[in-house]
């Protein structure tokens, strides 16, 4: 068992500080491990292993054992409290969901693990925040107009930490940060598994460096 001892506040601080949450949707545990190495080499010690990865909980356990507190290790696409608990016991230090499930939020609060549920409408965002979410994943953000939608949400809800996911790429990242995003959820535009399979892990490393720099510059 690899239950993490990284403190909740430290996890939240690091996610906000770096502002980039790479979403790893690999096809195998080996591919996920290789992607993690490439992301880490690019200066992003944060990643989210989705439950769509085969043997995802075991991958989380392996990564937690291998890297310990060197990385902020998240579990993504978590749909219920049972899955959240399995991920936390395997070593996940934060939990992300594409949807709003109050039982999952409650479970994560019990374990003092940061939780980032998915929400889209203002009502869902507020419901998630009131239930104790540490961040709210705005998903699929691109379908709602991208950065302008984040700006629209932040006007009445400045206290809510939003992480847009969907439509975040090298061209849009700065706009999302300037619109008030606390961090960015980035999938294939950062974790390019095709490049990885072709032996070009450097492409992921370079993209990670670029996103970190964009966030830094946009925050000015």
mmCIF file of C-alpha atoms in Angstrom:
data_model
loop_
_atom_site.group_PDB
_atom_site.id
_atom_site.type_symbol
_atom_site.label_atom_id
_atom_site.label_comp_id
_atom_site.label_asym_id
_atom_site.label_seq_id
_atom_site.Cartn_x
_atom_site.Cartn_y
_atom_site.Cartn_z
ATOM 1 C CA UNK A 1 0.000 0.000 0.000
ATOM 2 C CA UNK A 2 1.345 3.410 -0.984
ATOM 3 C CA UNK A 3 -0.980 5.805 0.832
ATOM 4 C CA UNK A 4 0.521 9.248 0.349
ATOM 5 C CA UNK A 5 1.571 11.506 3.186
ATOM 6 C CA UNK A 6 1.897 14.653 1.083
ATOM 7 C CA UNK A 7 -0.188 17.209 2.932
ATOM 8 C CA UNK A 8 -3.399 18.452 1.363
ATOM 9 C CA UNK A 9 -2.362 22.128 1.481
ATOM 10 C CA UNK A 10 0.960 21.297 -0.177
ATOM 11 C CA UNK A 11 -0.791 19.493 -3.060
ATOM 12 C CA UNK A 12 -3.148 22.442 -3.623
ATOM 13 C CA UNK A 13 -0.252 24.910 -3.432
ATOM 14 C CA UNK A 14 1.808 23.015 -6.009
ATOM 15 C CA UNK A 15 -1.083 22.649 -8.455
ATOM 16 C CA UNK A 16 -1.780 26.394 -8.264
ATOM 17 C CA UNK A 17 1.898 27.322 -8.436
ATOM 18 C CA UNK A 18 2.713 25.305 -11.583
ATOM 19 C CA UNK A 19 -0.752 25.731 -13.081
ATOM 20 C CA UNK A 20 -0.528 22.723 -15.400
ATOM 21 C CA UNK A 21 -2.254 19.374 -14.812
ATOM 22 C CA UNK A 22 -1.298 16.872 -17.552
ATOM 23 C CA UNK A 23 -3.987 14.258 -18.168
ATOM 24 C CA UNK A 24 -2.494 10.845 -18.980
ATOM 25 C CA UNK A 25 -4.834 8.532 -20.915
ATOM 26 C CA UNK A 26 -2.346 5.844 -21.893
ATOM 27 C CA UNK A 27 -3.135 2.426 -23.377
ATOM 28 C CA UNK A 28 -0.892 0.473 -21.030
ATOM 29 C CA UNK A 29 0.863 0.847 -17.661
ATOM 30 C CA UNK A 30 4.225 0.979 -19.474
ATOM 31 C CA UNK A 31 3.050 3.802 -21.708
ATOM 32 C CA UNK A 32 1.749 5.719 -18.689
ATOM 33 C CA UNK A 33 5.106 5.352 -16.908
ATOM 34 C CA UNK A 34 6.986 6.592 -19.991
ATOM 35 C CA UNK A 35 4.633 9.574 -20.306
ATOM 36 C CA UNK A 36 5.205 10.461 -16.654
ATOM 37 C CA UNK A 37 8.989 10.465 -17.134
ATOM 38 C CA UNK A 38 8.659 12.771 -20.157
ATOM 39 C CA UNK A 39 6.285 15.174 -18.354
ATOM 40 C CA UNK A 40 8.520 15.286 -15.287
ATOM 41 C CA UNK A 41 11.569 16.023 -17.444
ATOM 42 C CA UNK A 42 9.689 19.071 -18.753
ATOM 43 C CA UNK A 43 9.360 20.565 -15.280
ATOM 44 C CA UNK A 44 5.817 19.456 -14.469
ATOM 45 C CA UNK A 45 5.850 17.194 -11.381
ATOM 46 C CA UNK A 46 2.045 16.926 -11.516
ATOM 47 C CA UNK A 47 -0.042 14.427 -13.436
ATOM 48 C CA UNK A 48 -3.418 12.802 -13.522
ATOM 49 C CA UNK A 49 -3.734 9.102 -14.373
ATOM 50 C CA UNK A 50 -7.245 8.497 -15.698
ATOM 51 C CA UNK A 51 -9.288 5.468 -14.785
ATOM 52 C CA UNK A 52 -9.480 4.691 -18.514
ATOM 53 C CA UNK A 53 -5.831 3.515 -18.366
ATOM 54 C CA UNK A 54 -5.768 -0.309 -18.121
ATOM 55 C CA UNK A 55 -4.931 -1.254 -14.529
ATOM 56 C CA UNK A 56 -5.035 2.432 -13.556
ATOM 57 C CA UNK A 57 -5.053 1.848 -9.787
ATOM 58 C CA UNK A 58 -1.978 -0.385 -10.079
ATOM 59 C CA UNK A 59 -0.269 2.265 -12.220
ATOM 60 C CA UNK A 60 -0.949 4.851 -9.492
ATOM 61 C CA UNK A 61 0.486 2.485 -6.891
ATOM 62 C CA UNK A 62 3.599 1.893 -8.989
ATOM 63 C CA UNK A 63 4.136 5.607 -9.592
ATOM 64 C CA UNK A 64 3.597 6.412 -5.906
ATOM 65 C CA UNK A 65 6.180 3.791 -4.940
ATOM 66 C CA UNK A 66 8.663 4.921 -7.569
ATOM 67 C CA UNK A 67 8.417 8.695 -7.169
ATOM 68 C CA UNK A 68 6.998 9.180 -3.682
ATOM 69 C CA UNK A 69 6.523 12.883 -2.947
ATOM 70 C CA UNK A 70 8.585 13.939 -5.986
ATOM 71 C CA UNK A 71 5.357 14.122 -7.971
ATOM 72 C CA UNK A 72 1.840 15.300 -7.231
ATOM 73 C CA UNK A 73 -0.040 12.230 -8.350
ATOM 74 C CA UNK A 74 -3.695 12.468 -9.241
ATOM 75 C CA UNK A 75 -6.421 10.045 -10.198
ATOM 76 C CA UNK A 76 -8.675 11.186 -13.042
ATOM 77 C CA UNK A 77 -12.055 10.179 -14.508
ATOM 78 C CA UNK A 78 -13.095 9.050 -11.021
ATOM 79 C CA UNK A 79 -16.864 8.569 -11.099
ATOM 80 C CA UNK A 80 -17.687 7.345 -7.585
ATOM 81 C CA UNK A 81 -16.518 7.235 -3.987
ATOM 82 C CA UNK A 82 -15.432 3.573 -4.144
ATOM 83 C CA UNK A 83 -13.015 4.276 -6.990
ATOM 84 C CA UNK A 84 -11.747 7.412 -5.237
ATOM 85 C CA UNK A 85 -10.965 5.405 -2.105
ATOM 86 C CA UNK A 86 -9.081 2.725 -4.076
ATOM 87 C CA UNK A 87 -7.000 5.441 -5.776
ATOM 88 C CA UNK A 88 -6.235 7.221 -2.505
ATOM 89 C CA UNK A 89 -5.113 3.976 -0.858
ATOM 90 C CA UNK A 90 -2.918 3.303 -3.905
ATOM 91 C CA UNK A 91 -1.178 6.659 -3.409
ATOM 92 C CA UNK A 92 -3.184 9.310 -5.307
ATOM 93 C CA UNK A 93 -2.700 12.765 -3.763
ATOM 94 C CA UNK A 94 -5.671 14.396 -5.521
ATOM 95 C CA UNK A 95 -8.815 13.203 -7.286
ATOM 96 C CA UNK A 96 -10.433 14.567 -10.458
ATOM 97 C CA UNK A 97 -13.847 13.733 -11.881
ATOM 98 C CA UNK A 98 -15.529 14.740 -15.157
ATOM 99 C CA UNK A 99 -18.822 15.100 -13.285
ATOM 100 C CA UNK A 100 -20.254 16.202 -9.964
ATOM 101 C CA UNK A 101 -20.700 13.356 -7.482
ATOM 102 C CA UNK A 102 -21.312 14.523 -3.911
ATOM 103 C CA UNK A 103 -20.365 11.143 -2.413
ATOM 104 C CA UNK A 104 -16.921 11.388 -4.002
ATOM 105 C CA UNK A 105 -16.387 14.893 -2.593
ATOM 106 C CA UNK A 106 -17.422 13.691 0.874
ATOM 107 C CA UNK A 107 -15.058 10.696 0.721
ATOM 108 C CA UNK A 108 -12.105 12.878 -0.339
ATOM 109 C CA UNK A 109 -12.796 15.363 2.465
ATOM 110 C CA UNK A 110 -12.765 12.442 4.915
ATOM 111 C CA UNK A 111 -9.275 11.447 3.727
ATOM 112 C CA UNK A 112 -8.089 15.087 3.480
ATOM 113 C CA UNK A 113 -7.400 14.614 -0.239
ATOM 114 C CA UNK A 114 -7.972 17.540 -2.646
ATOM 115 C CA UNK A 115 -10.945 16.924 -4.933
ATOM 116 C CA UNK A 116 -11.642 18.532 -8.304
ATOM 117 C CA UNK A 117 -15.118 17.527 -9.524
ATOM 118 C CA UNK A 118 -16.343 18.370 -13.007
ATOM 119 C CA UNK A 119 -19.034 20.990 -13.529
ATOM 120 C CA UNK A 120 -20.269 23.065 -16.430
ATOM 121 C CA UNK A 121 -23.164 25.340 -15.472
ATOM 122 C CA UNK A 122 -22.942 28.067 -12.803
ATOM 123 C CA UNK A 123 -25.330 26.010 -10.652
ATOM 124 C CA UNK A 124 -23.064 22.929 -10.834
ATOM 125 C CA UNK A 125 -19.957 25.016 -10.123
ATOM 126 C CA UNK A 126 -21.539 26.551 -7.007
ATOM 127 C CA UNK A 127 -22.929 23.177 -5.865
ATOM 128 C CA UNK A 128 -19.458 21.617 -6.164
ATOM 129 C CA UNK A 129 -17.811 24.509 -4.298
ATOM 130 C CA UNK A 130 -20.386 24.506 -1.498
ATOM 131 C CA UNK A 131 -19.935 20.745 -1.109
ATOM 132 C CA UNK A 132 -16.244 21.329 -0.392
ATOM 133 C CA UNK A 133 -14.466 21.021 -3.747
ATOM 134 C CA UNK A 134 -10.909 22.386 -3.697
ATOM 135 C CA UNK A 135 -10.964 23.092 -7.432
ATOM 136 C CA UNK A 136 -13.762 22.801 -9.992
ATOM 137 C CA UNK A 137 -12.949 21.246 -13.355
ATOM 138 C CA UNK A 138 -14.901 23.106 -16.035
ATOM 139 C CA UNK A 139 -15.513 20.403 -18.610
ATOM 140 C CA UNK A 140 -15.877 20.298 -21.576
ATOM 141 C CA UNK A 141 -14.830 23.948 -21.544
ATOM 142 C CA UNK A 142 -14.249 24.347 -25.283
ATOM 143 C CA UNK A 143 -17.895 23.448 -25.948
ATOM 144 C CA UNK A 144 -18.936 26.523 -23.952
ATOM 145 C CA UNK A 145 -16.637 29.002 -25.677
ATOM 146 C CA UNK A 146 -13.335 28.345 -23.892
ATOM 147 C CA UNK A 147 -11.551 31.179 -22.090
ATOM 148 C CA UNK A 148 -14.461 33.610 -22.462
ATOM 149 C CA UNK A 149 -16.652 31.155 -20.535
ATOM 150 C CA UNK A 150 -14.117 31.005 -17.670
ATOM 151 C CA UNK A 151 -14.068 34.805 -17.594
ATOM 152 C CA UNK A 152 -17.876 34.775 -17.476
ATOM 153 C CA UNK A 153 -17.922 32.337 -14.542
ATOM 154 C CA UNK A 154 -15.197 34.177 -12.598
ATOM 155 C CA UNK A 155 -17.077 37.498 -12.645
ATOM 156 C CA UNK A 156 -19.747 36.373 -10.121
ATOM 157 C CA UNK A 157 -17.599 33.584 -8.609
ATOM 158 C CA UNK A 158 -14.106 35.045 -8.036
ATOM 159 C CA UNK A 159 -13.565 32.807 -4.991
ATOM 160 C CA UNK A 160 -13.890 29.545 -6.946
ATOM 161 C CA UNK A 161 -10.681 27.938 -8.236
ATOM 162 C CA UNK A 162 -11.447 26.804 -11.771
ATOM 163 C CA UNK A 163 -9.465 24.319 -13.876
ATOM 164 C CA UNK A 164 -10.691 24.349 -17.486
ATOM 165 C CA UNK A 165 -10.247 21.097 -19.387
ATOM 166 C CA UNK A 166 -11.041 20.576 -23.042
ATOM 167 C CA UNK A 167 -9.716 23.008 -25.626
ATOM 168 C CA UNK A 168 -6.576 23.982 -23.702
ATOM 169 C CA UNK A 169 -3.590 24.035 -26.058
ATOM 170 C CA UNK A 170 -0.458 26.105 -26.716
ATOM 171 C CA UNK A 171 -2.524 28.724 -28.551
ATOM 172 C CA UNK A 172 -5.274 29.099 -25.941
ATOM 173 C CA UNK A 173 -3.427 28.475 -22.641
ATOM 174 C CA UNK A 174 -2.498 32.125 -22.019
ATOM 175 C CA UNK A 175 -6.100 33.269 -22.591
ATOM 176 C CA UNK A 176 -7.387 30.690 -20.091
ATOM 177 C CA UNK A 177 -4.934 31.918 -17.431
ATOM 178 C CA UNK A 178 -5.720 35.575 -18.107
ATOM 179 C CA UNK A 179 -9.440 34.738 -17.831
ATOM 180 C CA UNK A 180 -8.830 33.664 -14.218
ATOM 181 C CA UNK A 181 -8.117 29.914 -14.326
ATOM 182 C CA UNK A 182 -6.180 28.605 -11.311
ATOM 183 C CA UNK A 183 -4.617 25.816 -13.404
ATOM 184 C CA UNK A 184 -5.116 24.111 -16.758
ATOM 185 C CA UNK A 185 -6.128 20.505 -17.426
ATOM 186 C CA UNK A 186 -4.295 19.427 -20.598
ATOM 187 C CA UNK A 187 -4.655 16.099 -22.374
ATOM 188 C CA UNK A 188 -3.384 15.150 -25.835
ATOM 189 C CA UNK A 189 -2.018 18.645 -26.528
ATOM 190 C CA UNK A 190 0.606 17.948 -23.878
ATOM 191 C CA UNK A 191 0.599 14.167 -23.425
ATOM 192 C CA UNK A 192 1.126 13.241 -27.089
ATOM 193 C CA UNK A 193 0.978 9.449 -26.911
ATOM 194 C CA UNK A 194 1.463 9.090 -30.671
ATOM 195 C CA UNK A 195 4.831 10.841 -30.376
ATOM 196 C CA UNK A 196 5.667 8.628 -27.405
ATOM 197 C CA UNK A 197 4.890 5.463 -29.377
ATOM 198 C CA UNK A 198 7.119 6.721 -32.178
ATOM 199 C CA UNK A 199 9.987 7.063 -29.714
ATOM 200 C CA UNK A 200 9.742 10.839 -29.497
ATOM 201 C CA UNK A 201 9.197 11.409 -25.768
ATOM 202 C CA UNK A 202 11.088 14.691 -26.159
ATOM 203 C CA UNK A 203 7.969 16.197 -27.791
ATOM 204 C CA UNK A 204 6.079 15.767 -24.501
ATOM 205 C CA UNK A 205 8.985 17.184 -22.496
ATOM 206 C CA UNK A 206 9.198 20.235 -24.778
ATOM 207 C CA UNK A 207 5.421 20.816 -24.608
ATOM 208 C CA UNK A 208 5.525 20.625 -20.794
ATOM 209 C CA UNK A 209 8.244 23.293 -20.718
ATOM 210 C CA UNK A 210 6.237 25.501 -23.088
ATOM 211 C CA UNK A 211 3.037 25.259 -21.053
ATOM 212 C CA UNK A 212 4.885 26.094 -17.800
ATOM 213 C CA UNK A 213 6.404 29.162 -19.455
ATOM 214 C CA UNK A 214 3.062 30.275 -20.946
ATOM 215 C CA UNK A 215 1.394 30.084 -17.531
ATOM 216 C CA UNK A 216 4.241 32.058 -15.947
ATOM 217 C CA UNK A 217 4.151 34.755 -18.639
ATOM 218 C CA UNK A 218 0.346 35.025 -18.647
ATOM 219 C CA UNK A 219 0.341 35.568 -14.893
ATOM 220 C CA UNK A 220 2.901 38.292 -15.519
#
